[in-house]
Coordinates of C-alpha atoms and ligand atoms in Angstrom, one line a residue:
M1 CA 210.7 -42.6 -7.9
D2 CA 208.1 -43.6 -6.3
F3 CA 204.9 -41.8 -6.3
T4 CA 203.4 -43.8 -3.3
G5 CA 200.3 -41.9 -1.3
K6 CA 201.0 -38.8 -3.7
T7 CA 198.4 -37.9 -6.2
I8 CA 198.8 -36.4 -9.7
L9 CA 196.6 -33.7 -11.3
V10 CA 196.8 -34.1 -15.2
T11 CA 195.4 -31.5 -17.7
G12 CA 194.8 -33.0 -21.0
A13 CA 195.4 -35.9 -19.7
G14 CA 193.1 -37.7 -22.5
K15 CA 195.7 -38.0 -25.3
G16 CA 199.0 -37.9 -26.2
I17 CA 201.5 -36.9 -23.8
G18 CA 199.2 -35.9 -21.3
R19 CA 197.3 -40.1 -21.0
A20 CA 201.4 -41.1 -21.2
I21 CA 202.2 -38.9 -18.0
A22 CA 198.9 -40.4 -16.5
K23 CA 199.9 -44.0 -17.2
L24 CA 203.7 -43.6 -16.0
A25 CA 202.7 -41.9 -12.8
A26 CA 199.7 -44.5 -11.9
A27 CA 202.5 -47.3 -12.9
R28 CA 204.6 -45.2 -10.3
G29 CA 202.1 -44.9 -7.7
A30 CA 200.4 -41.9 -7.7
S31 CA 196.4 -41.6 -7.6
V32 CA 196.0 -39.5 -10.8
V33 CA 193.4 -36.6 -10.8
A34 CA 192.8 -36.6 -15.3
M35 CA 191.4 -32.7 -16.4
T36 CA 190.3 -33.0 -20.4
R37 CA 187.9 -31.2 -22.6
T38 CA 186.5 -34.8 -24.3
A39 CA 184.3 -37.4 -21.5
A40 CA 185.1 -40.4 -23.5
D41 CA 189.0 -40.0 -23.8
L42 CA 188.9 -40.4 -19.6
E43 CA 186.8 -43.1 -19.8
S44 CA 188.5 -45.0 -20.7
L45 CA 191.6 -44.2 -19.2
E46 CA 189.4 -44.7 -15.5
A47 CA 189.1 -47.6 -17.0
E48 CA 193.3 -47.8 -17.4
I49 CA 194.2 -46.5 -14.5
G50 CA 191.4 -45.2 -12.3
C51 CA 192.0 -42.2 -12.1
R52 CA 189.5 -39.4 -10.6
S53 CA 188.3 -37.6 -14.2
I54 CA 186.7 -34.6 -14.3
V55 CA 186.1 -33.0 -18.1
V56 CA 186.6 -29.0 -18.4
D57 CA 187.4 -26.8 -21.8
L58 CA 190.3 -25.1 -20.5
S59 CA 189.9 -22.1 -23.0
D60 CA 186.9 -21.2 -20.6
A61 CA 188.5 -19.1 -17.8
A62 CA 185.8 -19.4 -14.8
A63 CA 185.7 -22.8 -16.4
T64 CA 189.0 -23.6 -15.5
R65 CA 189.0 -22.2 -12.2
A66 CA 185.8 -24.1 -11.6
A67 CA 187.5 -27.5 -12.5
A68 CA 191.0 -26.6 -10.9
R69 CA 189.1 -25.8 -7.4
E70 CA 187.0 -29.2 -7.4
A71 CA 190.5 -31.0 -8.4
M72 CA 192.2 -30.0 -5.5
P73 CA 193.7 -31.0 -3.0
V74 CA 196.9 -32.7 -5.3
D75 CA 200.3 -33.0 -4.2
Y76 CA 202.0 -32.3 -8.1
L77 CA 200.3 -30.0 -10.9
V78 CA 201.6 -30.3 -14.7
N79 CA 200.1 -28.3 -16.5
N80 CA 199.9 -30.5 -19.9
A81 CA 196.7 -29.4 -22.2
G82 CA 197.7 -27.7 -25.2
T83 CA 196.5 -26.7 -28.5
T84 CA 197.9 -25.7 -31.4
A85 CA 197.1 -23.7 -34.7
L86 CA 199.1 -23.5 -38.4
D87 CA 199.5 -20.0 -39.3
S88 CA 201.4 -17.5 -40.3
V89 CA 202.1 -14.3 -38.2
L90 CA 200.7 -12.3 -41.1
D91 CA 197.8 -14.9 -41.6
V92 CA 197.0 -15.5 -37.5
S93 CA 193.5 -14.0 -36.7
A94 CA 192.9 -12.2 -33.1
E95 CA 190.5 -15.3 -32.1
T96 CA 193.2 -18.1 -33.1
F97 CA 195.5 -16.1 -30.9
D98 CA 193.4 -15.6 -27.9
L99 CA 192.2 -18.9 -28.4
L100 CA 196.0 -20.9 -28.0
Y101 CA 196.8 -18.3 -25.5
A102 CA 193.7 -19.2 -23.0
V103 CA 194.5 -23.0 -23.5
N104 CA 197.9 -22.7 -23.3
T105 CA 199.6 -19.8 -20.9
R106 CA 196.3 -18.5 -19.0
A107 CA 194.9 -22.5 -18.0
P108 CA 197.7 -23.1 -16.5
L109 CA 197.7 -19.9 -14.5
I110 CA 195.0 -20.2 -13.0
L111 CA 195.3 -23.9 -12.1
A112 CA 199.0 -23.0 -10.4
Q113 CA 196.9 -19.9 -8.7
E114 CA 194.7 -22.7 -7.3
Y115 CA 197.1 -25.1 -7.0
A116 CA 199.5 -23.0 -4.6
K117 CA 197.1 -21.1 -2.6
D118 CA 195.6 -24.6 -1.7
R119 CA 199.3 -26.1 -0.4
I120 CA 201.0 -22.6 0.7
A121 CA 197.6 -22.6 3.2
K122 CA 197.7 -26.0 4.4
G123 CA 201.6 -25.1 4.8
L124 CA 202.4 -27.2 2.6
G125 CA 205.4 -27.6 -0.1
G126 CA 204.8 -28.7 -4.2
A127 CA 206.2 -28.8 -6.9
I128 CA 204.5 -27.7 -10.8
V129 CA 205.3 -28.9 -14.2
N130 CA 204.6 -27.1 -17.3
V131 CA 204.2 -28.6 -20.8
S132 CA 206.3 -26.0 -22.9
S133 CA 207.8 -26.5 -26.3
I134 CA 211.0 -25.9 -28.0
S135 CA 208.3 -23.3 -29.7
S136 CA 209.2 -21.1 -27.3
F137 CA 212.8 -20.7 -28.4
I138 CA 212.6 -21.1 -31.9
G139 CA 210.4 -19.2 -34.4
F140 CA 209.4 -21.5 -36.8
A141 CA 207.3 -20.4 -39.5
D142 CA 202.9 -20.6 -39.6
H143 CA 203.1 -20.9 -35.3
A144 CA 203.0 -17.9 -34.9
A145 CA 199.9 -17.4 -32.0
Y146 CA 202.2 -21.4 -30.5
C147 CA 205.3 -19.5 -30.4
A148 CA 203.8 -16.8 -28.9
S149 CA 201.8 -18.8 -26.1
K150 CA 204.8 -21.3 -25.3
G151 CA 206.9 -18.5 -25.3
A152 CA 205.0 -16.8 -22.5
L153 CA 204.6 -19.8 -20.2
D154 CA 208.5 -20.5 -20.3
A155 CA 208.1 -16.4 -18.9
M156 CA 205.2 -17.6 -16.4
T157 CA 207.3 -20.7 -15.5
R158 CA 210.0 -18.0 -14.4
V159 CA 208.3 -15.9 -12.8
M160 CA 206.0 -18.7 -10.9
A161 CA 209.6 -19.5 -10.0
N162 CA 210.5 -16.8 -8.0
E163 CA 207.9 -16.8 -6.4
L164 CA 206.4 -19.5 -5.4
G165 CA 209.9 -21.3 -4.9
R166 CA 210.2 -19.3 -1.9
K167 CA 207.0 -20.7 -0.7
G168 CA 208.5 -24.0 -1.0
I169 CA 207.0 -24.9 -4.6
R170 CA 209.2 -25.5 -7.2
V171 CA 207.9 -24.9 -10.4
N172 CA 209.7 -25.7 -13.8
A173 CA 209.0 -26.4 -17.4
V174 CA 209.6 -28.7 -20.5
N175 CA 210.4 -28.3 -23.6
P176 CA 209.5 -31.4 -26.2
T177 CA 210.6 -31.3 -29.8
V178 CA 208.1 -33.0 -32.4
T179 CA 206.5 -36.3 -30.3
L180 CA 204.9 -38.4 -31.5
T181 CA 201.3 -37.9 -30.7
P182 CA 198.0 -37.1 -32.2
M183 CA 198.9 -33.3 -32.1
A184 CA 201.8 -33.5 -33.9
V185 CA 200.2 -35.8 -36.8
K186 CA 198.5 -32.5 -37.2
A187 CA 200.8 -30.4 -37.3
W188 CA 204.5 -32.4 -38.9
S189 CA 202.1 -34.3 -41.5
D190 CA 204.2 -32.8 -44.2
P191 CA 206.7 -35.6 -45.2
D192 CA 208.6 -32.1 -46.3
K193 CA 208.8 -30.2 -43.0
A194 CA 209.3 -33.5 -40.6
G195 CA 212.3 -34.4 -43.1
G196 CA 213.6 -30.6 -42.5
M197 CA 213.3 -31.4 -38.8
L198 CA 214.3 -34.7 -38.4
S199 CA 217.9 -33.2 -40.1
R200 CA 218.2 -30.7 -36.9
I201 CA 217.9 -33.2 -34.4
P202 CA 221.3 -35.1 -33.5
L203 CA 219.5 -38.2 -32.0
G204 CA 217.6 -38.8 -35.5
R205 CA 214.0 -39.0 -34.7
F206 CA 211.3 -37.5 -32.6
A207 CA 210.2 -38.0 -29.5
E208 CA 208.2 -40.8 -28.0
P209 CA 205.3 -39.8 -24.6
D210 CA 207.2 -41.3 -22.5
E211 CA 210.0 -39.7 -22.9
V212 CA 208.5 -36.8 -21.6
A213 CA 206.5 -38.2 -19.6
E214 CA 209.9 -39.3 -17.8
V215 CA 211.0 -36.2 -18.1
I216 CA 207.6 -34.8 -16.2
L217 CA 208.0 -36.9 -13.3
Y218 CA 211.7 -36.6 -12.6
L219 CA 211.0 -32.6 -12.3
L220 CA 208.3 -33.3 -9.8
G221 CA 209.9 -35.5 -7.7
D222 CA 212.9 -35.7 -4.8
G223 CA 215.3 -36.0 -7.2
A224 CA 215.2 -32.5 -8.4
A225 CA 214.8 -31.3 -5.3
M226 CA 217.1 -28.1 -5.7
V227 CA 215.7 -28.0 -9.9
N228 CA 213.2 -24.7 -10.2
G229 CA 212.8 -22.4 -12.7
V230 CA 214.4 -24.5 -15.9
T231 CA 212.8 -24.3 -19.7
M232 CA 214.0 -28.7 -20.2
P233 CA 214.5 -29.0 -23.9
V234 CA 213.7 -32.8 -24.4
D235 CA 215.1 -32.5 -27.7
G236 CA 217.4 -35.3 -28.9
G237 CA 219.6 -32.6 -29.1
F238 CA 217.9 -29.9 -31.0
M239 CA 218.6 -26.5 -29.2
S240 CA 222.0 -27.7 -29.5
D241 CA 222.9 -28.4 -33.2
Ligands
NDP301 P1 197.1 -34.1 -27.9 O1 196.2 -32.7 -28.7 O2 197.3 -35.2 -28.3 O3 196.2 -33.7 -26.8 C1 196.5 -32.3 -26.5 C2 195.0 -33.0 -25.0 O4 195.0 -31.9 -24.3 C3 193.9 -33.9 -25.8 O5 193.6 -34.6 -24.1 C4 193.2 -32.8 -25.5 O6 191.7 -32.7 -25.0 C5 193.2 -31.7 -24.5 N1 193.0 -30.0 -24.5 C6 192.9 -29.3 -25.7 N2 193.0 -28.5 -25.8 C7 192.0 -28.1 -24.1 C8 190.9 -27.7 -24.2 N3 190.7 -26.7 -24.5 N4 190.2 -27.8 -22.4 C9 190.5 -29.0 -21.8 N5 191.6 -30.2 -22.4 C10 192.5 -29.6 -24.2 O7 198.3 -33.5 -27.8 P2 199.6 -33.8 -27.7 O8 200.1 -34.5 -26.3 O9 200.4 -33.9 -28.7 O10 200.4 -32.1 -26.3 C11 200.6 -32.0 -25.1 C12 200.9 -30.5 -24.7 O11 202.9 -31.2 -25.3 C13 200.6 -29.6 -25.4 O12 200.4 -28.4 -24.7 C14 201.3 -29.5 -26.1 O13 201.7 -27.8 -27.2 C15 203.1 -29.8 -25.8 N6 204.0 -30.3 -26.9 C16 203.6 -31.1 -28.0 C17 204.7 -31.2 -28.9 C18 204.6 -33.0 -29.9 O14 204.7 -32.5 -30.8 N7 203.0 -33.8 -29.6 C19 205.8 -31.2 -28.6 C20 205.7 -30.2 -28.0 C21 205.0 -29.5 -26.7 P3 191.0 -32.7 -26.9 O15 191.1 -34.3 -27.2 O16 189.4 -33.1 -25.9 O17 190.8 -31.7 -27.2

């Protein structure tokens, strides 16, 4: 996969999976537009790969739309930024629910709108990958708002694939299992919980950020030219157990 001459917008590029995507895309020749909340992360990424940086809080709809417009034009979009909270159905607050929905679901919609309008206006096709989670398929205890936000992201991916596919823009999701990033450390630091999860993964380990990034770049590239509307587990076989 060679992305020379192509520009890829990656949200949440400061840390974890997003940073891995940005670095792998740059190594494959792409120009990266890196969008995230913490400016220091983007400064260090810029020093590593020479990306263009946009700082924004994706929980703010108006700021997200302005940042998306600033980022255009790009050839591909990866909606990776996400946030989590550990609350049960009984305890989750409306504020937490709204925040996770805003970052994990609404921001990808706004970015996809601005990306797709630009591509369609220019008569160009394209590809979007939304970074979802196996949490969209499974009712993990204490992930009420997170599971809901990712389930909605999968549903929206299918609507986008249907509508935008007709304009030559493919839209897919990847659904990783626990991937060893700062977010995973926050959610899976309890050894009992981690052990229970690992025992359900036939390959016997959690994912590395690069292993998720590889699948995302595959879905963006021409090798996946006929793939549209999938929600692809990157889970070591968790979903087949
Ligand atoms: P990290 O927490 O390591 O990184 C998330 C990135 O998104 C950070 O750069 C963060 O910036 C950014 N971000 C979060 N909230 C906002 C916001 N409001 N505005 C702008 N940027 C924001 O997470 P991961 O790399 O682990 O997760 C990446 C994606 O993968 C997420 O969508 C997550 O749901 C998904 N995923 C992760 C799994 C895992 O086990 N790690 C498993 C399955 C899916 P900042 O640091 O400044 O907050």
